[in-house]
CSV table of C-alpha atoms in Angstrom, one decimal:
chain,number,residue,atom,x,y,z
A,1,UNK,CA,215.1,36.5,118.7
A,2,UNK,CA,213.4,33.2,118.3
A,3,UNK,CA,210.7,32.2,120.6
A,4,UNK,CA,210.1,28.7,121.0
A,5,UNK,CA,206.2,27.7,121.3
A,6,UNK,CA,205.9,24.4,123.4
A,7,UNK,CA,203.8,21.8,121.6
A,8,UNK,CA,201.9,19.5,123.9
A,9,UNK,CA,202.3,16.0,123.1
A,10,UNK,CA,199.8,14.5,125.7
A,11,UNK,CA,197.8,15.4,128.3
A,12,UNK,CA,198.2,17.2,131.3
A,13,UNK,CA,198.0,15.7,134.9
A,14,UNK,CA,195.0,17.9,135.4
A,15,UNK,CA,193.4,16.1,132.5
A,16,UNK,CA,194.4,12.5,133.6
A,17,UNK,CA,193.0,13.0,137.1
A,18,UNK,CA,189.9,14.2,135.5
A,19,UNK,CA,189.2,11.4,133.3
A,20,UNK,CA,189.9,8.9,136.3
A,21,UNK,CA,187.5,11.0,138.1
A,22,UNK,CA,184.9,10.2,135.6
A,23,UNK,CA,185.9,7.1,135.2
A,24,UNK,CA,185.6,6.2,139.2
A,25,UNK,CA,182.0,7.7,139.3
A,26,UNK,CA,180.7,6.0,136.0
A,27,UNK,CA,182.1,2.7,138.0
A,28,UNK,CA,180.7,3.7,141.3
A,29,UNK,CA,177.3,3.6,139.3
A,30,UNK,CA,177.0,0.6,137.8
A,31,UNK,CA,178.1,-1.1,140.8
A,32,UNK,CA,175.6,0.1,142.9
A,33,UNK,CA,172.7,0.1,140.1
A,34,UNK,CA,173.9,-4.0,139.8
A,35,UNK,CA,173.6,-4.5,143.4
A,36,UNK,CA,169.6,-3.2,143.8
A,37,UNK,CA,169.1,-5.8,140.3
A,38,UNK,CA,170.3,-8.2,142.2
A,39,UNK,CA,168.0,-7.4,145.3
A,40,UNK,CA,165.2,-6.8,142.9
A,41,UNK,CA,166.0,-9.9,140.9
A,42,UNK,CA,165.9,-12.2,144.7
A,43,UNK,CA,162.7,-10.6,145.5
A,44,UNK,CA,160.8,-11.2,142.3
A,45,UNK,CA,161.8,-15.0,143.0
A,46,UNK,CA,160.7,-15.0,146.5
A,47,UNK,CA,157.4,-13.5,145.4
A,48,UNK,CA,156.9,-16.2,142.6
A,49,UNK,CA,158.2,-19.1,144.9
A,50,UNK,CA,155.3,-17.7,147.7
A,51,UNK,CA,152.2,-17.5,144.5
A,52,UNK,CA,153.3,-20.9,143.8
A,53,UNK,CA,153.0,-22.0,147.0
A,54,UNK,CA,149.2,-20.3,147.7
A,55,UNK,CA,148.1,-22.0,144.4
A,56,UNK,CA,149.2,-25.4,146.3
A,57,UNK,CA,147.1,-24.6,149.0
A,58,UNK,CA,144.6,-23.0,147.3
A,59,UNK,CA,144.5,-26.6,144.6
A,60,UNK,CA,144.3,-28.8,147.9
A,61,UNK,CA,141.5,-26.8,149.7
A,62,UNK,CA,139.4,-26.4,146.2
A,63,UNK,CA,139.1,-30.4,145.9
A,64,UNK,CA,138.0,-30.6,149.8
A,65,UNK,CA,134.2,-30.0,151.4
A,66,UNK,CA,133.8,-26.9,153.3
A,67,UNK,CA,132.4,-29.2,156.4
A,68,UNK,CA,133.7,-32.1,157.6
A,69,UNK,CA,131.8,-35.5,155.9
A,70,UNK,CA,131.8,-37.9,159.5
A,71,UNK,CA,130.9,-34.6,162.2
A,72,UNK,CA,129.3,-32.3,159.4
A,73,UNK,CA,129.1,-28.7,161.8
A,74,UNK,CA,130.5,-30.6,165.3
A,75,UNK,CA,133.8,-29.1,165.1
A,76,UNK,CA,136.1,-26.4,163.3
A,77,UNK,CA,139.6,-27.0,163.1
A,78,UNK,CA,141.2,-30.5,162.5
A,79,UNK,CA,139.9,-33.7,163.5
A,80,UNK,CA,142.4,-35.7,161.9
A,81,UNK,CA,146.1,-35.8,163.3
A,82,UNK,CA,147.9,-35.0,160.2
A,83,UNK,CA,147.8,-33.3,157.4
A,84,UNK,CA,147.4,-36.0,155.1
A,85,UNK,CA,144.4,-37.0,156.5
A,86,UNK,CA,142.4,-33.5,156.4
A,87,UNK,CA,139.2,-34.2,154.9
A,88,UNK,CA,137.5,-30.7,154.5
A,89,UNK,CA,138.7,-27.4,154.5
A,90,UNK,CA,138.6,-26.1,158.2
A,91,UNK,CA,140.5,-29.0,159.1
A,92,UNK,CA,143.6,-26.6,157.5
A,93,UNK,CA,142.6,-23.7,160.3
A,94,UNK,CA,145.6,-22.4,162.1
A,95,UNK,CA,148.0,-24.7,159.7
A,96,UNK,CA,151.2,-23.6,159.9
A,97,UNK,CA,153.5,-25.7,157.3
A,98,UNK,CA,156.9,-25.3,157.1
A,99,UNK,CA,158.1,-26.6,155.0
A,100,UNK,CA,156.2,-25.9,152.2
A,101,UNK,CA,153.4,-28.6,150.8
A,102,UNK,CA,152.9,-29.3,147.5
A,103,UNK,CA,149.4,-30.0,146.4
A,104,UNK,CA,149.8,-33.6,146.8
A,105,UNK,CA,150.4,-32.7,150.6
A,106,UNK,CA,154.1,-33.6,150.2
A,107,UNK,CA,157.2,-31.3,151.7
A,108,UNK,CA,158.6,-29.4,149.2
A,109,UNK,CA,162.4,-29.4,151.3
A,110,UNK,CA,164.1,-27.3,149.0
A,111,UNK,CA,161.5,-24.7,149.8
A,112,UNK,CA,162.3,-24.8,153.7
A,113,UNK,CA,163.4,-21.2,154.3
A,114,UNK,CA,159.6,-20.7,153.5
A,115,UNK,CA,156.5,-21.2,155.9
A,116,UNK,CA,153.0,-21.5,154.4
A,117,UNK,CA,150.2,-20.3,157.4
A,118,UNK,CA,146.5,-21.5,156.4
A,119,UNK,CA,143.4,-19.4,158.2
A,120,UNK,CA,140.1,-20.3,157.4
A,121,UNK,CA,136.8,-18.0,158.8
A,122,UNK,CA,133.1,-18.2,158.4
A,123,UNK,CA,132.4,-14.6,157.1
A,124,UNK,CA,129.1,-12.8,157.0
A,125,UNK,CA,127.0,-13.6,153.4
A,126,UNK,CA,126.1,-9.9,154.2
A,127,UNK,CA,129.5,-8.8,154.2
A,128,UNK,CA,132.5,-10.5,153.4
A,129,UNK,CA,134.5,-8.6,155.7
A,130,UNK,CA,133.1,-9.5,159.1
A,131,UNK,CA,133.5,-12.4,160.7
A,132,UNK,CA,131.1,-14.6,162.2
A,133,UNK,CA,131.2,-17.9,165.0
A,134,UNK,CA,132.5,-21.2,163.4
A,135,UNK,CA,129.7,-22.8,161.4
A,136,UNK,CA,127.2,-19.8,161.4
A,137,UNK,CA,127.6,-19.0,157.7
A,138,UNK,CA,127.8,-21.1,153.9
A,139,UNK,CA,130.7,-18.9,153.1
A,140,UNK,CA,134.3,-19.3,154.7
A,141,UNK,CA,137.2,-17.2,153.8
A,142,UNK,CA,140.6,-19.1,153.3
A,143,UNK,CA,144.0,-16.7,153.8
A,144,UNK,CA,147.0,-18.1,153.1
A,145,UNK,CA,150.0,-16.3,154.3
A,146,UNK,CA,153.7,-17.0,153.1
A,147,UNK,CA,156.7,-16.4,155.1
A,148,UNK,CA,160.4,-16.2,153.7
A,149,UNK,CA,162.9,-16.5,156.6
A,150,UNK,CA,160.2,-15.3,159.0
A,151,UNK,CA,159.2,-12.4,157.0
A,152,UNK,CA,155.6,-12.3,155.5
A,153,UNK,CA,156.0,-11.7,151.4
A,154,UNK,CA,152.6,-12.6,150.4
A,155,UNK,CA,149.3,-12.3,151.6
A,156,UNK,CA,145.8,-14.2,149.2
A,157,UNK,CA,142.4,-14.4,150.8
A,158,UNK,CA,139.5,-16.4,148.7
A,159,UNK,CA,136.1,-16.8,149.5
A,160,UNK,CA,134.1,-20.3,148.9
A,161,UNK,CA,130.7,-21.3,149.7
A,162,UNK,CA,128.4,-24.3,150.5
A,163,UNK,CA,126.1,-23.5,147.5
């Protein structure tokens, strides 16, 4: 008698299902690994937007005197009613601009889902960490905190002096 040996001409459902398997998961992946790109990718643009917008602050406050020119040590914290018309650095205590200034003091709009928030200290010449009454000390210590949607991103401190 003859036998008759099946030849397979294709693959078997167990095969198929495996290779969609595979498939599925390899998919899976890269979907997922694109999505946290795309969160990494927003968040390195959020941190650049907020480093440009401390070296705004940071340009305007450097071109300023650390004491007011007309009331020299009378008072910390702004004597003028707007921004544009700051004239030395504490004048920017407590500033909260949103939106965002440019270093020619102008809104930067297309920046508005971010908040720049100015805090200038007299610190210790002893040590810069402590900090002392308005006006008791050459050295003041400018923080400039961005905000994205509410949420602090950056954080840059600087120290300047009278001398």
């Amino acid at each position: 008698m003859k036998s008759h040996i099946n030849k397979k001409n294709g693959f078997t459902l167990i095969e198929i299902l495996v290779a969609i398997i595979i498939i599925g998961i390899a998919i899976a992946s890269l979907i997922g690994s694109n999505g946290y790109y795309s969160y990494a990718s927003a968040s390195a643009a959020d941190i650049t937007t907020a480093e440009f917008l401390v070296s705004q602050i940071k340009t305007i406050t450097s071109l300023l005197p650390l004491r007011d020119p007309q009331t020299g040590t009378g008072v910390f914290g702004p004597e003028e009613a707007s921004l544009a018309t700051y004239d030395d650095v504490d004048d920017f205590d407590d500033a909260v601009l949103s939106p965002p200034v440019d270093a020619r003091r102008s809104p930067l709009s297309a920046l508005a889902r971010f908040t720049q928030q100015v805090t200038v200290n007299n610190i210790s010449a002893a040590n810069f960490q402590q900090t002392v009454t308005d006006h008791s000390s050459d050295f003041i210590k400018i923080t400039v905190r961005i905000l994205a949607d509410g949420i602090e991103i950056s954080s840059v401190s600087w120290i300047r002096t009278l001398q």
